[in-house]
Amino acid sequence: MAKIIVVTSGKGGVGKTTSSAAISTGLALRGHKTVVIDFDVGLRNLDLIMNCERRVVFDFVQVINKEATLKQALIKDKRCDNLFILAASQTRDKDALSKEGVGEVLDELAKEFDYIICDSPAGIEHGALMALYFADEAIIVTNPEVSSVRDSDRIIGILQSRSRKAEAGETVKEHLLVTRYNPVRVEKGEMLSVEDVEEILAVPLLGVIPESESVIKNSNQGTPVILDDDSDAGQAYQDMVSRLLGEQVEYRFLEAEKKSFLKRMFGG
Amino acid sequence: MSIFSYFKKEQKATASIAKERLQIIVAHERTARSQPDYLPQMQQEILSVIRKYVSIQDDDVQVQLENSEDCSVLELNITLPEK
């Protein structure tokens, strides 16, 4: 039975698509057959991050409308054998996603895949609701910053009241993923710490991704950052995927690198 | 940070301000979330009934629903203007 995981946040620009690409790639690399679906109809970007933008022929909405089969629409990742991408439609609007239609597609995918990752659009409107409705688990992507934390709390409330699991009296398993974390600023008291965010949202922590130049460097090339073994963000995503699979992994990159005496005196 | 920054005035840690503000707003929004959907509408109607007799502001009526184990208490708090 496939596990459906939504990557959501409420607020835009916090790293949902980057995280969806990293998580799905990470799961696939560990041997799990994984599909990642872009729910951001009209503003698709997962294809760019995954470097398959020129291979999109059919999209999610066309599958829902039975204008294409799933087989035609699934794009096989060039780097991992176990990974497939289902792109969002760029021309329709988000109302094209009907609950029945999305449910049918997910049911069909569930027969074949171990993990279905739903990359949610920002906001709390129809597209975001559809992305989270069928979820078994949710990864809440949050930046250590007031508006992101507040919006995360809002989306947690929606998960707890308007998801399929909630309607059935069950709970969606929630995970907190803090991204764009800057330990230097946290130490200076300029940024909320992971502990602060965890305490406010009351959601168990799954990962902390440091603010890193490597994220844009990799997105420029269409490489999910998790494939960049040398980067701190890539390693942090690898740790996160391990934890998602139930392994105990120590947290890294939570503390500022100690600067040498000279650097502290003269800057740098 | 360089040698010059040692002379700058110590700033208050803004992260703790952020945490405090978030804790307040999140707690507030969570209570609003757990209340039934009819509550805002009911609050408006109560407000209009009172307005027939006294002039009050929107935020002079506070409606709270508290759920304990075996009963729910609807608490109405109306602030009347001073005479």
Short mmCIF file of C-alpha atoms in Angstrom, two decimals:
data_model
loop_
_atom_site.label_atom_id
_atom_site.label_comp_id
_atom_site.label_asym_id
_atom_site.label_seq_id
_atom_site.Cartn_x
_atom_site.Cartn_y
_atom_site.Cartn_z
CA MET A 1 0.00 0.00 0.00
CA ALA A 2 1.37 3.35 -1.00
CA LYS A 3 1.98 6.09 1.50
CA ILE A 4 0.67 9.49 0.43
CA ILE A 5 2.74 12.37 1.77
CA VAL A 6 1.87 16.02 1.20
CA VAL A 7 4.57 18.68 1.29
CA THR A 8 2.80 21.84 2.37
CA SER A 9 3.36 25.16 4.13
CA GLY A 10 0.63 27.73 3.61
CA LYS A 11 3.18 30.40 2.77
CA GLY A 12 4.88 30.55 -0.62
CA GLY A 13 8.61 30.54 -1.27
CA VAL A 14 9.61 28.54 1.79
CA GLY A 15 10.93 25.54 -0.15
CA LYS A 16 8.02 23.18 -0.83
CA THR A 17 9.05 22.29 -4.37
CA THR A 18 12.75 22.09 -3.52
CA SER A 19 11.84 19.79 -0.63
CA SER A 20 9.41 17.70 -2.70
CA ALA A 21 12.10 17.15 -5.32
CA ALA A 22 14.69 16.27 -2.68
CA ILE A 23 12.44 13.95 -0.68
CA SER A 24 11.12 12.04 -3.69
CA THR A 25 14.63 11.67 -5.12
CA GLY A 26 15.91 10.54 -1.72
CA LEU A 27 13.18 7.91 -1.34
CA ALA A 28 13.76 6.64 -4.86
CA LEU A 29 17.51 6.37 -4.25
CA ARG A 30 16.75 4.18 -1.24
CA GLY A 31 14.96 1.78 -3.52
CA HIS A 32 11.36 2.88 -2.98
CA LYS A 33 9.23 3.32 -6.06
CA THR A 34 8.18 6.95 -5.82
CA VAL A 35 6.03 9.37 -7.78
CA VAL A 36 6.01 13.11 -7.15
CA ILE A 37 2.98 15.12 -8.24
CA ASP A 38 2.91 18.87 -8.84
CA PHE A 39 -0.44 20.24 -7.59
CA ASP A 40 0.42 23.83 -8.51
CA VAL A 41 -1.84 24.02 -11.56
CA GLY A 42 -1.08 27.13 -13.59
CA LEU A 43 2.27 27.77 -11.89
CA ARG A 44 4.13 24.51 -12.27
CA ASN A 45 7.79 24.45 -11.32
CA LEU A 46 8.56 20.97 -10.12
CA ASP A 47 9.42 20.03 -13.72
CA LEU A 48 12.11 22.74 -13.77
CA ILE A 49 13.60 21.69 -10.44
CA MET A 50 13.65 18.06 -11.60
CA ASN A 51 15.07 19.00 -15.02
CA CYS A 52 12.28 17.46 -17.08
CA GLU A 53 10.51 20.64 -18.26
CA ARG A 54 11.09 19.77 -21.90
CA ARG A 55 9.76 16.28 -21.54
CA VAL A 56 6.28 17.22 -20.29
CA VAL A 57 3.76 16.04 -22.87
CA PHE A 58 0.69 15.27 -20.80
CA ASP A 59 -0.16 16.60 -17.36
CA PHE A 60 -2.11 15.79 -14.19
CA VAL A 61 -5.28 17.60 -15.29
CA GLN A 62 -5.34 15.74 -18.60
CA VAL A 63 -5.13 12.46 -16.71
CA ILE A 64 -7.99 13.52 -14.44
CA ASN A 65 -10.06 14.47 -17.50
CA LYS A 66 -9.14 11.16 -19.14
CA GLU A 67 -7.53 12.97 -22.08
CA ALA A 68 -4.37 11.00 -21.38
CA THR A 69 -3.49 7.84 -19.48
CA LEU A 70 -1.27 7.84 -16.42
CA LYS A 71 1.29 5.86 -18.35
CA GLN A 72 1.49 8.60 -20.96
CA ALA A 73 1.74 11.39 -18.40
CA LEU A 74 4.28 9.92 -15.96
CA ILE A 75 7.77 11.17 -16.71
CA LYS A 76 10.56 8.83 -15.75
CA ASP A 77 13.43 10.54 -13.99
CA LYS A 78 16.73 10.30 -15.86
CA ARG A 79 18.83 9.94 -12.72
CA CYS A 80 16.86 7.43 -10.63
CA ASP A 81 15.11 4.34 -11.90
CA ASN A 82 12.44 4.34 -9.21
CA LEU A 83 11.30 7.91 -9.66
CA PHE A 84 8.46 9.36 -11.73
CA ILE A 85 7.10 12.88 -12.06
CA LEU A 86 3.55 13.93 -12.80
CA ALA A 87 3.57 17.55 -13.95
CA ALA A 88 0.84 20.10 -13.28
CA SER A 89 -1.08 21.67 -16.11
CA GLN A 90 0.24 25.09 -17.03
CA THR A 91 -2.86 26.33 -18.84
CA ARG A 92 -5.81 25.41 -16.62
CA ASP A 93 -6.72 26.87 -13.28
CA LYS A 94 -6.69 25.07 -9.97
CA ASP A 95 -10.41 24.26 -10.04
CA ALA A 96 -9.59 21.69 -12.71
CA LEU A 97 -8.60 19.41 -9.83
CA SER A 98 -11.79 17.67 -8.71
CA LYS A 99 -11.77 15.65 -5.52
CA GLU A 100 -13.08 12.55 -7.31
CA GLY A 101 -10.59 12.96 -10.15
CA VAL A 102 -7.61 13.40 -7.86
CA GLY A 103 -8.78 10.46 -5.75
CA GLU A 104 -9.03 8.18 -8.78
CA VAL A 105 -5.54 9.07 -10.00
CA LEU A 106 -4.06 8.54 -6.54
CA ASP A 107 -5.82 5.17 -6.22
CA GLU A 108 -4.35 4.05 -9.49
CA LEU A 109 -0.86 5.27 -8.53
CA ALA A 110 -1.16 3.55 -5.15
CA LYS A 111 -1.30 0.17 -6.89
CA GLU A 112 2.16 0.66 -8.32
CA PHE A 113 4.11 2.98 -6.06
CA ASP A 114 5.46 2.84 -2.51
CA TYR A 115 5.39 6.61 -2.00
CA ILE A 116 3.25 9.33 -3.53
CA ILE A 117 4.63 12.80 -2.79
CA CYS A 118 2.17 15.66 -3.32
CA ASP A 119 3.85 19.02 -3.88
CA SER A 120 1.24 21.52 -2.68
CA PRO A 121 0.79 25.02 -4.06
CA ALA A 122 1.02 27.93 -1.61
CA GLY A 123 -2.11 29.28 -0.01
CA ILE A 124 -5.13 27.55 1.46
CA GLU A 125 -7.32 27.52 -1.62
CA HIS A 126 -8.60 24.65 -3.71
CA GLY A 127 -5.23 23.45 -5.09
CA ALA A 128 -3.67 23.28 -1.63
CA LEU A 129 -6.76 21.58 -0.20
CA MET A 130 -6.68 18.93 -2.93
CA ALA A 131 -2.97 18.31 -2.33
CA LEU A 132 -3.51 17.63 1.36
CA TYR A 133 -6.95 15.97 1.30
CA PHE A 134 -5.77 12.41 0.62
CA ALA A 135 -2.57 12.58 2.67
CA ASP A 136 -1.53 9.91 5.17
CA GLU A 137 1.35 12.05 6.33
CA ALA A 138 2.26 15.72 5.98
CA ILE A 139 5.62 17.44 5.85
CA ILE A 140 5.15 21.03 6.94
CA VAL A 141 7.88 23.21 5.48
CA THR A 142 8.57 26.25 7.64
CA ASN A 143 11.13 29.05 7.58
CA PRO A 144 12.23 30.39 10.98
CA GLU A 145 10.32 33.60 10.42
CA VAL A 146 7.02 34.94 11.79
CA SER A 147 4.78 34.83 8.71
CA SER A 148 5.89 31.35 7.72
CA VAL A 149 5.34 29.93 11.22
CA ARG A 150 1.89 31.47 11.48
CA ASP A 151 0.85 30.15 8.06
CA SER A 152 2.19 26.71 8.96
CA ASP A 153 -0.04 26.68 12.01
CA ARG A 154 -2.97 27.58 9.79
CA ILE A 155 -2.27 24.72 7.39
CA ILE A 156 -1.87 22.33 10.35
CA GLY A 157 -5.38 23.36 11.44
CA ILE A 158 -6.68 22.56 7.97
CA LEU A 159 -4.93 19.18 7.95
CA GLN A 160 -6.60 18.39 11.25
CA SER A 161 -10.08 19.34 10.08
CA ARG A 162 -10.41 19.05 6.32
CA SER A 163 -8.32 16.08 5.24
CA ARG A 164 -9.81 12.70 4.41
CA LYS A 165 -8.23 11.23 7.54
CA ALA A 166 -9.71 13.98 9.71
CA GLU A 167 -13.15 13.39 8.20
CA ALA A 168 -12.79 9.71 9.12
CA GLY A 169 -11.83 10.62 12.68
CA GLU A 170 -8.17 9.72 12.14
CA THR A 171 -5.10 11.93 12.17
CA VAL A 172 -2.62 12.83 9.47
CA LYS A 173 0.88 12.18 10.79
CA GLU A 174 2.64 15.54 10.83
CA HIS A 175 6.34 16.26 10.43
CA LEU A 176 8.09 19.61 10.73
CA LEU A 177 10.78 20.53 8.23
CA VAL A 178 12.58 23.79 8.98
CA THR A 179 14.31 25.21 5.93
CA ARG A 180 16.60 28.20 5.27
CA TYR A 181 18.00 27.87 8.76
CA ASN A 182 20.87 30.15 9.63
CA PRO A 183 22.60 29.03 12.86
CA VAL A 184 24.81 32.14 12.97
CA ARG A 185 21.79 34.41 13.11
CA VAL A 186 20.08 32.12 15.62
CA GLU A 187 23.10 32.42 17.91
CA LYS A 188 22.96 36.20 17.61
CA GLY A 189 19.31 36.11 18.62
CA GLU A 190 18.21 37.40 15.22
CA MET A 191 16.34 34.29 14.10
CA LEU A 192 13.90 31.88 15.72
CA SER A 193 15.64 28.65 16.74
CA VAL A 194 14.45 25.19 15.71
CA GLU A 195 13.36 24.63 19.31
CA ASP A 196 11.26 27.82 19.19
CA VAL A 197 9.49 26.78 15.98
CA GLU A 198 8.92 23.26 17.29
CA GLU A 199 7.50 24.60 20.53
CA ILE A 200 5.12 27.04 18.83
CA LEU A 201 3.81 24.59 16.25
CA ALA A 202 3.88 21.49 18.49
CA VAL A 203 4.78 19.24 15.55
CA PRO A 204 7.62 16.70 15.80
CA LEU A 205 10.77 17.70 13.95
CA LEU A 206 11.86 15.71 10.91
CA GLY A 207 14.64 17.83 9.52
CA VAL A 208 16.49 21.13 9.46
CA ILE A 209 17.90 22.38 6.18
CA PRO A 210 20.51 25.13 6.50
CA GLU A 211 20.27 28.23 4.36
CA SER A 212 22.69 27.36 1.60
CA GLU A 213 24.01 28.68 -1.68
CA SER A 214 23.90 25.15 -3.01
CA VAL A 215 20.09 25.22 -3.23
CA ILE A 216 20.01 27.83 -6.01
CA LYS A 217 23.16 26.45 -7.64
CA ASN A 218 21.42 23.11 -7.99
CA SER A 219 18.06 24.48 -9.03
CA ASN A 220 19.82 26.47 -11.75
CA GLN A 221 20.89 23.16 -13.25
CA GLY A 222 17.74 21.23 -12.50
CA THR A 223 19.40 18.92 -10.01
CA PRO A 224 17.53 18.09 -6.80
CA VAL A 225 19.88 19.39 -4.09
CA ILE A 226 19.84 16.01 -2.31
CA LEU A 227 22.06 14.67 -5.12
CA ASP A 228 24.75 17.21 -4.21
CA ASP A 229 26.67 15.13 -1.67
CA ASP A 230 29.10 17.94 -0.94
CA SER A 231 26.50 20.49 0.07
CA ASP A 232 25.22 20.95 3.60
CA ALA A 233 21.63 21.28 2.38
CA GLY A 234 21.93 18.07 0.36
CA GLN A 235 23.28 16.18 3.36
CA ALA A 236 20.56 17.61 5.60
CA TYR A 237 17.91 16.36 3.15
CA GLN A 238 19.56 12.91 3.13
CA ASP A 239 19.33 12.85 6.93
CA MET A 240 15.70 13.92 6.73
CA VAL A 241 14.81 11.11 4.34
CA SER A 242 16.51 8.62 6.65
CA ARG A 243 14.38 9.85 9.53
CA LEU A 244 11.26 9.63 7.38
CA LEU A 245 12.15 5.97 6.84
CA GLY A 246 12.35 5.47 10.58
CA GLU A 247 16.09 5.71 11.15
CA GLN A 248 17.59 7.61 14.07
CA VAL A 249 19.93 10.24 12.70
CA GLU A 250 21.75 12.94 14.65
CA TYR A 251 21.02 16.52 13.61
CA ARG A 252 23.80 18.37 11.83
CA PHE A 253 24.23 22.01 10.81
CA LEU A 254 22.38 23.31 13.87
CA GLU A 255 25.32 25.20 15.26
CA ALA A 256 27.34 28.02 13.79
CA GLU A 257 30.81 27.15 12.66
CA LYS A 258 33.30 28.47 15.12
CA LYS A 259 35.25 31.30 13.58
CA SER A 260 38.95 31.69 14.22
CA PHE A 261 40.19 34.50 16.40
CA LEU A 262 41.57 36.44 13.44
CA LYS A 263 38.36 36.14 11.49
CA ARG A 264 36.41 37.39 14.46
CA MET A 265 38.69 40.37 14.87
CA PHE A 266 38.86 41.43 11.26
CA GLY A 267 35.58 40.17 9.88
CA GLY A 268 34.89 37.64 7.22
CA MET B 1 31.37 40.66 12.73
CA SER B 2 34.53 42.70 13.08
CA ILE B 3 36.37 44.69 15.71
CA PHE B 4 34.13 47.69 15.02
CA SER B 5 30.98 45.86 15.94
CA TYR B 6 32.19 45.62 19.53
CA PHE B 7 31.57 49.32 19.87
CA LYS B 8 28.02 49.19 18.60
CA LYS B 9 25.19 49.27 21.05
CA GLU B 10 23.89 45.89 22.17
CA GLN B 11 20.57 45.18 20.43
CA LYS B 12 17.64 43.37 21.93
CA ALA B 13 17.33 39.84 20.57
CA THR B 14 14.56 40.11 18.02
CA ALA B 15 14.03 36.35 17.91
CA SER B 16 12.54 36.38 21.39
CA ILE B 17 10.13 39.14 20.34
CA ALA B 18 9.13 37.02 17.35
CA LYS B 19 8.55 33.98 19.55
CA GLU B 20 6.42 35.89 22.01
CA ARG B 21 4.27 37.45 19.28
CA LEU B 22 3.83 34.12 17.54
CA GLN B 23 2.80 32.32 20.71
CA ILE B 24 0.08 34.88 21.32
CA ILE B 25 -1.33 35.00 17.79
CA VAL B 26 -1.15 31.24 17.29
CA ALA B 27 -2.96 30.56 20.58
CA HIS B 28 -5.60 33.10 19.62
CA GLU B 29 -6.12 31.60 16.16
CA ARG B 30 -6.28 28.08 17.57
CA THR B 31 -9.17 28.97 19.88
CA ALA B 32 -11.00 30.59 16.99
CA ARG B 33 -10.41 27.45 14.93
CA SER B 34 -11.82 25.07 17.50
CA GLN B 35 -15.07 26.98 17.80
CA PRO B 36 -18.15 25.98 15.81
CA ASP B 37 -18.81 27.69 12.47
CA TYR B 38 -22.01 29.35 13.66
CA LEU B 39 -20.28 31.38 16.36
CA PRO B 40 -19.31 34.48 14.33
CA GLN B 41 -22.82 34.71 12.85
CA MET B 42 -24.38 34.31 16.29
CA GLN B 43 -22.08 36.99 17.65
CA GLN B 44 -23.28 39.38 14.93
CA GLU B 45 -26.93 38.67 15.74
CA ILE B 46 -26.43 39.14 19.47
CA LEU B 47 -24.67 42.39 18.66
CA SER B 48 -27.59 43.66 16.58
CA VAL B 49 -30.12 42.79 19.29
CA ILE B 50 -28.14 44.74 21.89
CA ARG B 51 -27.73 47.62 19.46
CA LYS B 52 -31.48 48.07 19.43
CA TYR B 53 -31.19 49.33 22.98
CA VAL B 54 -27.65 50.59 23.53
CA SER B 55 -24.97 51.77 21.24
CA ILE B 56 -21.91 49.49 21.43
CA GLN B 57 -18.86 48.75 19.33
CA ASP B 58 -18.18 45.47 17.52
CA ASP B 59 -15.55 44.38 19.99
CA ASP B 60 -17.72 45.11 23.02
CA VAL B 61 -19.26 41.68 22.72
CA GLN B 62 -17.03 38.68 23.38
CA VAL B 63 -18.45 35.24 22.71
CA GLN B 64 -16.51 32.21 23.91
CA LEU B 65 -17.41 28.58 23.84
CA GLU B 66 -15.60 26.50 26.42
CA ASN B 67 -15.74 22.74 26.17
CA SER B 68 -15.12 20.65 29.23
CA GLU B 69 -15.69 16.94 29.53
CA ASP B 70 -19.42 16.71 29.98
CA CYS B 71 -20.68 20.18 29.18
CA SER B 72 -20.07 23.21 27.02
CA VAL B 73 -20.32 26.71 28.42
CA LEU B 74 -21.21 29.60 26.19
CA GLU B 75 -19.76 32.70 27.74
CA LEU B 76 -21.07 36.11 26.73
CA ASN B 77 -19.15 39.14 27.80
CA ILE B 78 -20.80 42.45 26.92
CA THR B 79 -19.23 45.72 27.82
CA LEU B 80 -21.83 48.47 28.08
CA PRO B 81 -20.76 52.07 27.61
CA GLU B 82 -20.39 54.29 30.65
CA LYS B 83 -23.25 56.63 31.31
#
